[in-house]
Short mmCIF file of C-alpha atoms in Angstrom, two decimals:
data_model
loop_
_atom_site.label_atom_id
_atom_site.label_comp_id
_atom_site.label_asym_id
_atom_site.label_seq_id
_atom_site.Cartn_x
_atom_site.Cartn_y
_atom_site.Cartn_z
CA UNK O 1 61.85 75.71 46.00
CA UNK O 2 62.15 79.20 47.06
CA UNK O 3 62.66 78.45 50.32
CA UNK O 4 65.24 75.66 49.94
CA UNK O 5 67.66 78.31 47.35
CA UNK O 6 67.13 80.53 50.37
CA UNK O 7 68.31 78.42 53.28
CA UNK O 8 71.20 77.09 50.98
CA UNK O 9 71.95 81.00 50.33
CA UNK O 10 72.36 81.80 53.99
CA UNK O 11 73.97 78.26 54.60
CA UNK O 12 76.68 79.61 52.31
CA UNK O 13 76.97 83.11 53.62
CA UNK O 14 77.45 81.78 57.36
CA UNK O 15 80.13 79.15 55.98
CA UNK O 16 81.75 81.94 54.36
CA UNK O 17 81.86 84.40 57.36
CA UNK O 18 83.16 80.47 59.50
CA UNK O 19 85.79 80.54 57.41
CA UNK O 20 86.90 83.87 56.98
CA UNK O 21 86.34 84.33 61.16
CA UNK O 22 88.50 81.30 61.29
CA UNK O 23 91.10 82.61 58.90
CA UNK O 24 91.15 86.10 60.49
CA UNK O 25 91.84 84.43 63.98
CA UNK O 26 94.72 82.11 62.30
CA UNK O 27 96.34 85.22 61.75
CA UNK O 28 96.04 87.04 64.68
CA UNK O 29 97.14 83.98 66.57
CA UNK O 30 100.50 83.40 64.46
CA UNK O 31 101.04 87.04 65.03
CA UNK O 32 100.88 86.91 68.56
CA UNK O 33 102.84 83.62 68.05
CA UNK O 34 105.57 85.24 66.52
CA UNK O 35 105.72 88.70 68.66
CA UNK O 36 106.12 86.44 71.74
CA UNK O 37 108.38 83.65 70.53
CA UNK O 38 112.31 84.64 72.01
CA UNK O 39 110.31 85.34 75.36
CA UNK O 40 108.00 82.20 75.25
CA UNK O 41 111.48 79.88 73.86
CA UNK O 42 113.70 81.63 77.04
CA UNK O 43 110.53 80.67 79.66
CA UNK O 44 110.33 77.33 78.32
CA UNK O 45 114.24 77.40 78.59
CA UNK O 46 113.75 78.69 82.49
CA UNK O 47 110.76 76.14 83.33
CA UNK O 48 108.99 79.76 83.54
CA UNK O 49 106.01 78.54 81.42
CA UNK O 50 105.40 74.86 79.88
CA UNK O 51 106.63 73.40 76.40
CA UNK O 52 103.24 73.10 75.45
CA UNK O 53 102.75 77.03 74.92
CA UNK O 54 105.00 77.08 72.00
CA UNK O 55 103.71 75.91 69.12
CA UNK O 56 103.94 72.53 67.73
CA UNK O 57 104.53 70.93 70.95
CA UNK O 58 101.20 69.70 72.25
CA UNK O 59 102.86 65.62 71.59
CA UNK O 60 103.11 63.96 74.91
CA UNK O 61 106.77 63.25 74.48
CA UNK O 62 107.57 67.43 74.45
CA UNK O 63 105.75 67.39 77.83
CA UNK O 64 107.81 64.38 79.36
CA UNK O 65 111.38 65.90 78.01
CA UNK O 66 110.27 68.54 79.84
CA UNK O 67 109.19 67.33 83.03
CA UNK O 68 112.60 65.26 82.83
CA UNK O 69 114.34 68.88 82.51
CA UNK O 70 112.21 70.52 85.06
CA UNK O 71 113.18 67.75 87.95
CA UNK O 72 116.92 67.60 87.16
CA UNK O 73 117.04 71.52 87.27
CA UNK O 74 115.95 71.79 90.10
CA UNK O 75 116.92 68.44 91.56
CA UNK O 76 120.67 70.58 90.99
CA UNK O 77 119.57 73.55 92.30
CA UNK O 78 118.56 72.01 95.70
CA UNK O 79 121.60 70.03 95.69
CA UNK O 80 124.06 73.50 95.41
CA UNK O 81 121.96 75.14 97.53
CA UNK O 82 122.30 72.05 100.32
CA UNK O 83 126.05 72.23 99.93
CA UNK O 84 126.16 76.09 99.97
CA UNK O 85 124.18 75.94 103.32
CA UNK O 86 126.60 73.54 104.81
CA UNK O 87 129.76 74.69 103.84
CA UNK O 88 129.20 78.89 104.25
CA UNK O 89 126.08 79.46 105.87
CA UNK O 90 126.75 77.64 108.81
CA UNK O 91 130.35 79.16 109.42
CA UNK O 92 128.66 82.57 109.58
CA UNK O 93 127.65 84.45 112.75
CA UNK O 94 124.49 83.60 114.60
CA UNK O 95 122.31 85.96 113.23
CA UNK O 96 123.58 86.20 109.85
CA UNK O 97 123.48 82.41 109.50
CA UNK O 98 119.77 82.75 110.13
CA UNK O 99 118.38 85.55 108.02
CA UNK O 100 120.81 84.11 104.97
CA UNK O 101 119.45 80.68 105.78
CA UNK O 102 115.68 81.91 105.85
CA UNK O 103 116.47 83.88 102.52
CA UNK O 104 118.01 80.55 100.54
CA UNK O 105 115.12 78.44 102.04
CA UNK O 106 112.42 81.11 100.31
CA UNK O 107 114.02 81.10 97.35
CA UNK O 108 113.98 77.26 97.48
CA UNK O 109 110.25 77.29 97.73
CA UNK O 110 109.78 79.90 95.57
CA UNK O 111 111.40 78.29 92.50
CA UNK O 112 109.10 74.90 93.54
CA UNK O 113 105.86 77.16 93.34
CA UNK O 114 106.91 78.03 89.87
CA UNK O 115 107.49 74.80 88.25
CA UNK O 116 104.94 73.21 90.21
CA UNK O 117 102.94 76.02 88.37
CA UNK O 118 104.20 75.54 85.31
CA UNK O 119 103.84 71.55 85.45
CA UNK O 120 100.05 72.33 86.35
CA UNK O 121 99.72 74.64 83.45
CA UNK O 122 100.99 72.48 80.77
CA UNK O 123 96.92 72.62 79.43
CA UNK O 124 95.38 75.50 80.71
CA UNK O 125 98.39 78.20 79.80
CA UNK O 126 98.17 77.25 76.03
CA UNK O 127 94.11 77.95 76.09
CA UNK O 128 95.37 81.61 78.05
CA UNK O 129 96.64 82.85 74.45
CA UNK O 130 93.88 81.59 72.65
CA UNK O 131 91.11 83.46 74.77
CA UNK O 132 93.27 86.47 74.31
CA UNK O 133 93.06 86.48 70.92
CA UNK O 134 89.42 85.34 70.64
CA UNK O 135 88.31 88.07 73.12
CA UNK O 136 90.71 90.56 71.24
CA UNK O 137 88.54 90.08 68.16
CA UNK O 138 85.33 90.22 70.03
CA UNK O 139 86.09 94.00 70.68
CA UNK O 140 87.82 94.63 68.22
CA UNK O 141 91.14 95.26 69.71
CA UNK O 142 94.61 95.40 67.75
CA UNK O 143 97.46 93.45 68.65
CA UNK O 144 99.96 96.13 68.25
CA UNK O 145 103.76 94.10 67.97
CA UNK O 146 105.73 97.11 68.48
CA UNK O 147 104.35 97.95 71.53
CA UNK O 148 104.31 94.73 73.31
CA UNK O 149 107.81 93.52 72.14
CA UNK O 150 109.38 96.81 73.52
CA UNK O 151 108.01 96.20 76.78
CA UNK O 152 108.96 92.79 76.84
CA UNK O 153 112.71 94.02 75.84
CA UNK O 154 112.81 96.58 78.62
CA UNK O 155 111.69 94.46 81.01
CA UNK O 156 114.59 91.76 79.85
CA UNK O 157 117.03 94.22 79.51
CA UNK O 158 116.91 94.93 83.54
CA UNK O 159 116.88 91.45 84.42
CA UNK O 160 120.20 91.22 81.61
CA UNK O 161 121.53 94.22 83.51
CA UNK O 162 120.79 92.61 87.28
CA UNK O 163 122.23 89.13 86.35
CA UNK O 164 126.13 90.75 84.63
CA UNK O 165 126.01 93.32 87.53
CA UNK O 166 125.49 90.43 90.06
CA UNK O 167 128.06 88.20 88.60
CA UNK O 168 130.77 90.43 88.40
CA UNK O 169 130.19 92.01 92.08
CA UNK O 170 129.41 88.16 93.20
CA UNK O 171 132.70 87.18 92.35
CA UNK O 172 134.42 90.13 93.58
CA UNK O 173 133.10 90.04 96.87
CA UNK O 174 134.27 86.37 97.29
CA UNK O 175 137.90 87.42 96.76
CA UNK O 176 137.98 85.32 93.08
CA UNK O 177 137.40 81.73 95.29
CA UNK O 178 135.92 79.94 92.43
CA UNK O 179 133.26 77.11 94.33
CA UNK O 180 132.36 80.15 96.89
CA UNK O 181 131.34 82.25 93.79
CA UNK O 182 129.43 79.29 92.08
CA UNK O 183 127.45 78.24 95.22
CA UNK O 184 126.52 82.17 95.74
CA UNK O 185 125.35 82.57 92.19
CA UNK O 186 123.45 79.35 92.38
CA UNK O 187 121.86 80.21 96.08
CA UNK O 188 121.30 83.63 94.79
CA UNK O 189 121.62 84.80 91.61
CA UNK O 190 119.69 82.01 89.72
CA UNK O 191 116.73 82.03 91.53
CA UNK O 192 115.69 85.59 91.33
CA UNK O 193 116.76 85.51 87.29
CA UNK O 194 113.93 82.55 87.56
CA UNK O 195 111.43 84.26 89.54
CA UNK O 196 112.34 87.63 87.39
CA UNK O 197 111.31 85.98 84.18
CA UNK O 198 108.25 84.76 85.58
CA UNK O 199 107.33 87.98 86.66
CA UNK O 200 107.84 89.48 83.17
CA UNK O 201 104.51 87.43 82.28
CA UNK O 202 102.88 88.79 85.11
CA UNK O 203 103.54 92.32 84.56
CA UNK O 204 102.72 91.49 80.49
CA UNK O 205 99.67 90.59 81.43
CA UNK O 206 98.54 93.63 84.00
CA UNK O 207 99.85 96.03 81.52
CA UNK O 208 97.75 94.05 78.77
CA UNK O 209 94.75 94.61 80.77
CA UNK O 210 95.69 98.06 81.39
CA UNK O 211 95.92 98.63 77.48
CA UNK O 212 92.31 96.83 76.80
CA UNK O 213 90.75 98.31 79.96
CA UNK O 214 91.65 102.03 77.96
CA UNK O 215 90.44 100.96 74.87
CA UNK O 216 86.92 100.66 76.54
CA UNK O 217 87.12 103.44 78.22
CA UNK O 218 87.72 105.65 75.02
CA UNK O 219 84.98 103.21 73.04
CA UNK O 220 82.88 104.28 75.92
CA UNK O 221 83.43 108.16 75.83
CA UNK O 222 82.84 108.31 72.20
CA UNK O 223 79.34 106.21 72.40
CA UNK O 224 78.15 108.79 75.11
CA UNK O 225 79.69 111.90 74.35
CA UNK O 226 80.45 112.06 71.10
CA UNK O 227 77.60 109.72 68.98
CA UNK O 228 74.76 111.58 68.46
CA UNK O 229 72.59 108.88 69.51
CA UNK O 230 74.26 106.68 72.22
CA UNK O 231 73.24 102.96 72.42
CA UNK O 232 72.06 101.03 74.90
CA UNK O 233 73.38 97.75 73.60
CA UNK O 234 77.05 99.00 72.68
CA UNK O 235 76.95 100.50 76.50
CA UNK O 236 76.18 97.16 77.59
CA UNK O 237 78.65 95.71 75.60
CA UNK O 238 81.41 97.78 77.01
CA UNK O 239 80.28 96.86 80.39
CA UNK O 240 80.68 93.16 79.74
CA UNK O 241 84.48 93.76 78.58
CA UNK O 242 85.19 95.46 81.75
CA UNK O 243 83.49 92.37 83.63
CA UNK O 244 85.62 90.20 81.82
CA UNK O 245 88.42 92.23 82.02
CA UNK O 246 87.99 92.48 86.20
CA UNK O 247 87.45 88.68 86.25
CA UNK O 248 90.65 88.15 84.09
CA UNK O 249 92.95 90.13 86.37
CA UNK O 250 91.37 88.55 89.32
CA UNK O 251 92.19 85.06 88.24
CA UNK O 252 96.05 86.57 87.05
CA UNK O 253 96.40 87.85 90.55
CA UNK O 254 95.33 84.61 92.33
CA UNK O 255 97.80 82.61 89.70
CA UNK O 256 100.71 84.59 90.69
CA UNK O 257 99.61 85.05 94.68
CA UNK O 258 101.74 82.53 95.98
CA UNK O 259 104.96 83.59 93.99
CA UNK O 260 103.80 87.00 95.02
CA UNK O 261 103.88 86.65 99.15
CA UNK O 262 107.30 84.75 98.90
CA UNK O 263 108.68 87.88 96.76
CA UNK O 264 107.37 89.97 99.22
CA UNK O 265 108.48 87.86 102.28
CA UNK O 266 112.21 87.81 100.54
CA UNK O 267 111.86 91.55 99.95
CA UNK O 268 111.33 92.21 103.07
CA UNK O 269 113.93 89.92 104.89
CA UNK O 270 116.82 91.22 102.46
CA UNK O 271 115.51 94.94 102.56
CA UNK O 272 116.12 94.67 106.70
CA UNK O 273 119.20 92.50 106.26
CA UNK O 274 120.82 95.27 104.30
CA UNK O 275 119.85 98.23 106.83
CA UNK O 276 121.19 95.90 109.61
CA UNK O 277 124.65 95.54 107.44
CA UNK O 278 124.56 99.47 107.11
CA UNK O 279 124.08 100.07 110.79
CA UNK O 280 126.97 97.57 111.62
CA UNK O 281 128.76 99.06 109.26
CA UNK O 282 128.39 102.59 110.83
CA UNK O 283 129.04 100.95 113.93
CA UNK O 284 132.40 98.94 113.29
CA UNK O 285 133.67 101.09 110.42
CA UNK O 286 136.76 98.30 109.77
CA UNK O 287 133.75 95.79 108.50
CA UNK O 288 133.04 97.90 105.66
CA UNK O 289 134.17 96.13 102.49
CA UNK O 290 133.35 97.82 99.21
CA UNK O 291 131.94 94.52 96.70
CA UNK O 292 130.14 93.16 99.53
CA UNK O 293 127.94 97.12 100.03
CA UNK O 294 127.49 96.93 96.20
CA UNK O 295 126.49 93.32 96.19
CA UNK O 296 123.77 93.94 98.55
CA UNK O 297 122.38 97.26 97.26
CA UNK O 298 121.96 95.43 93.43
CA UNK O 299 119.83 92.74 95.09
CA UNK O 300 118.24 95.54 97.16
CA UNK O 301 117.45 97.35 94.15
CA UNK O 302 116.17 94.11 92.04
CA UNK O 303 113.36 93.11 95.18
CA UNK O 304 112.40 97.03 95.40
CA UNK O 305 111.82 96.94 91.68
CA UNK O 306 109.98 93.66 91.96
CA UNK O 307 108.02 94.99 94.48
CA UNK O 308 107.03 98.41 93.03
CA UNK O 309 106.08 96.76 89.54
CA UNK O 310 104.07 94.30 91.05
CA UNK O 311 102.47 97.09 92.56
CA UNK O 312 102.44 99.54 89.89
CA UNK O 313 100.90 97.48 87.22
CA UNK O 314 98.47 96.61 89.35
CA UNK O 315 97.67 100.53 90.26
CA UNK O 316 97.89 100.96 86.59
CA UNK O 317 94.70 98.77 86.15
CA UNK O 318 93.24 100.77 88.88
CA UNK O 319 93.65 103.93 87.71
CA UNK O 320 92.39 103.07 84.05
CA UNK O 321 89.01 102.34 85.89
CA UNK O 322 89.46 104.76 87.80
CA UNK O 323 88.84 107.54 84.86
CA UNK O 324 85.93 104.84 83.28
CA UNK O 325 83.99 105.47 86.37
CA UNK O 326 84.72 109.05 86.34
CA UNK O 327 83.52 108.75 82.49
CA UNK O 328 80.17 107.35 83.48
CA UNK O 329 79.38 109.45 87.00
CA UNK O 330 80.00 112.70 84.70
CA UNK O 331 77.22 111.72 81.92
CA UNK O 332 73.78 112.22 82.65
CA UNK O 333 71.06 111.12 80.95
CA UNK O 334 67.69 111.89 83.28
CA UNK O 335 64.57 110.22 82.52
CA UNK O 336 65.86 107.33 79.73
CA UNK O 337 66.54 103.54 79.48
CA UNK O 338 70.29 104.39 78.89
CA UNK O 339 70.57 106.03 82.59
CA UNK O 340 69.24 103.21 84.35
CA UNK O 341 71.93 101.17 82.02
CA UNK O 342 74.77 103.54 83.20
CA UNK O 343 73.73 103.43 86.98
CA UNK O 344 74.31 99.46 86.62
CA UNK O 345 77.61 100.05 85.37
CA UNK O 346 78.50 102.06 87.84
CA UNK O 347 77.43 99.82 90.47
CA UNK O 348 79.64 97.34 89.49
CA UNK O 349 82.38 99.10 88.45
CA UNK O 350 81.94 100.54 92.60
CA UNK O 351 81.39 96.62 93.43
CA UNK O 352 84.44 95.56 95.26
CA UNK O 353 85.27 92.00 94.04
CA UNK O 354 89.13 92.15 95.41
CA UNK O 355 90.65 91.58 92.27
CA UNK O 356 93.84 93.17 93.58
CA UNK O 357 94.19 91.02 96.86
CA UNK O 358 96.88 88.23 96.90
CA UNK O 359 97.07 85.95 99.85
CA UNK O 360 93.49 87.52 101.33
CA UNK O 361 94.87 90.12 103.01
CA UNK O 362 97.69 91.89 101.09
CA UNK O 363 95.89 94.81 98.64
CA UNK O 364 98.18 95.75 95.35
CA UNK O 365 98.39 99.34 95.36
CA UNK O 366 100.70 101.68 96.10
CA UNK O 367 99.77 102.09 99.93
CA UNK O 368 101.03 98.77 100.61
CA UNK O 369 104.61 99.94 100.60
CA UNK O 370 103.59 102.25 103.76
CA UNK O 371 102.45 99.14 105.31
CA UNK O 372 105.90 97.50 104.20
CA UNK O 373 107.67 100.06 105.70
CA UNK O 374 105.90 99.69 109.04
CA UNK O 375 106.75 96.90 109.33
CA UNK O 376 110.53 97.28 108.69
CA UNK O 377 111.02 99.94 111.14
CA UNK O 378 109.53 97.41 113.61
CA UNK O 379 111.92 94.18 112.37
CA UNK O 380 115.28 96.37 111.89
CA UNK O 381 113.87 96.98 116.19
CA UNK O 382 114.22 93.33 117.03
CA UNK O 383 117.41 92.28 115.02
CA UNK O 384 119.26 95.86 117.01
CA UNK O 385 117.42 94.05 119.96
CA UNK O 386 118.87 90.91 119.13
CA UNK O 387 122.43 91.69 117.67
CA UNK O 388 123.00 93.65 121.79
CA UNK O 389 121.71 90.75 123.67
CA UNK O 390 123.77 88.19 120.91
CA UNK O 391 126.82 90.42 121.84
CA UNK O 392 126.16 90.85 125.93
CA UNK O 393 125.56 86.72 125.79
CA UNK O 394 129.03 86.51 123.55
CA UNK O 395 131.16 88.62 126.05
CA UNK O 396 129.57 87.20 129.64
CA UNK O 397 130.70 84.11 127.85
CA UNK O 398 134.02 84.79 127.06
CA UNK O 399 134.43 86.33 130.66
CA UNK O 400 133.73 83.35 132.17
CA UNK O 401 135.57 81.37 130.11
CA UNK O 402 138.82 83.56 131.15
CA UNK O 403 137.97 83.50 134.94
CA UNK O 404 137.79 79.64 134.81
#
């Protein structure tokens, strides 16, 4: 009898702590509901993330409305982007015809990767925010609204800033010729708001694991340096949310990998494109037209910025381990279980598991814009190369023409 009020005691207790566990996450999940919902509505909006993330729209007729919007989208971008190539691209020059028809067809591919993306994610993306929140409660880790929502507004005010700058300056440069300035916006202008808004997840997500990664690393320095009696299991603890923490940013990384090369590919195209401009510009002084230099430094600007955050965030993470490992290498605790314990963290936190490699060769840090530059010097080479021999070809042309 004792035994069976006992087992219906604890039977209680643990139904209690179900339900309160359950009630506790409720709430955490509605808040992180509700500090995300203009971005999550505007990426639904932008086929930037699937209708099933927002909540109450699991029903299989949400994800078919959406699919419907997702094809006609971009069914119309393709279709502008056709016309756009065939009535302006190829009435330029031979070598700006080709870089500007290299540029549209990444951008063209790039907005595919992301809806295919978003298409695929229609049932994993949803799960995404419910591990956060689940993992969040594990260690014990507050969602703090303010913080998040003003990074999400900063990062939307520069894409608000890019798109009004690039309309106005669009339109200028095209003399006020109305279908010129709607295929440019649509070739140019719509895809990198697209790709921008994805990237606003990405960079949410680093700087998320930034936050959480710091948060262990200060749980960490108070267990060892400041509790009188350090322990093993809490140490061990920590080191699983770091694991989990690495494998998280590894499997953010290889998400975004693809989106990531084309930005880079684009980046690097329109950051040569522009420095050819310049030097023509230097060149032939009566090319120089005023909207058209401004045009191209705003979407110079927007791909350096793209390229540095993706790269910053990702250094961010770094660094953050980076002073964990420093932590652990700078305690010392000779002859005891809780040494041995630390040396294994160590190890692992000195295991390379590329985490910050896209594509399987490009590394996100900060050196990689050395590299990037490299390789401009050696492009900007070949198009002077190119542009002399273009112009030699044009001339011995023209000669003969005249002789005959």
């Amino acid at each position: 009898m004792w035994s069976s009020n006992k087992l219906q005691t604890k039977r209680a207790k643990l139904k209690a702590w179900s339900s309160s566990h359950h009630q506790q996450y409720m709430e955490r999940f509605q808040q992180l509901n509700n500090t995300l919902h203009w971005f999550l509505l505007i990426s639904v909006l932008a086929n930037t993330l699937p209708i099933t993330i927002l909540p109450g729209c699991l029903n299989r007729f949400y994800r078919l409305l959406h699919l419907c919007w997702m094809i006609f989208a971009y069914g119309c971008f393709s279709l502008v982007c056709y016309w756009e190539y065939v009535l302006v691209t190829l009435q330029r020059v031979s070598l700006d015809r080709y870089l500007n028809a290299i540029e549209s067809g990444i951008y063209v591919i790039h907005i595919f990767i992301i809806m295919l993306l978003t298409w695929q994610g229609r049932k994993w993306m949803p799960k995404v925010l419910k591990d956060i929140v689940e993992s969040d409660m594990e260690r014990v880790y507050p969602i703090d609204s303010k913080r998040t929502k003003k990074f999400i507004m900063l990062q939307l005010l520069l894409v608000s800033i890019f798109t009004c700058l690039a309309f106005v300056f669009d339109i200028w440069s095209k003399s006020g010729v109305f279908l010129r300035s709607i295929l440019s916006i649509n070739n140019y202008v719509m895809p990198n708001i697209i790709s921008s808004l994805s990237f606003i997840q990405y960079y949410l997500l680093l700087q998320g694991i930034a936050w959480r990664q710091r948060k262990v690393t200060e749980n960490l320095e108070w267990e060892l340096l400041q509790s009188l009696n350090p322990r093993i299991a809490e140490v061990q603890r920590f080191r699983l949310q770091h694991t989990n923490l690495t494998k998280f940013t590894k499997l953010v990384n290889r998400t975004f990998q693809y989106s990531i090369v084309l930005l880079f590919v684009g980046c690097f195209l329109n950051f040569n494109l522009v420095l050819f401009f310049l030097y023509q510009g230097v060149e032939n002084p009566d090319l120089a037209d005023l909207a058209k230099w401004l045009y191209m430094i705003i979407y110079l600007s927007m791909h350096l910025g793209k390229v540095f955050s993706i790269l910053y965030f990702n250094h961010n993470i770094q660094n953050e381990q980076s002073k964990c490992l420093a932590l652990l290498n700078g305690v010392s605790c000779t002859g005891s279980d809780l040494q041995e314990t630390i040396n294994h963290f160590i190890l692992q936190m000195r295991t390379n598991v590329r985490q910050h490699v896209v594509g399987g060769v490009i590394v996100l840090d900060l050196k990689f814009i050395t590299a990037l530059l490299v390789a401009s010097a050696d492009f900007f080479i070949f198009l002077l190369q190119y542009d002399v021999t273009y112009e030699a070809l044009s001339k011995s042309s023209q000669g003969n023409t005249t002789k005959t």
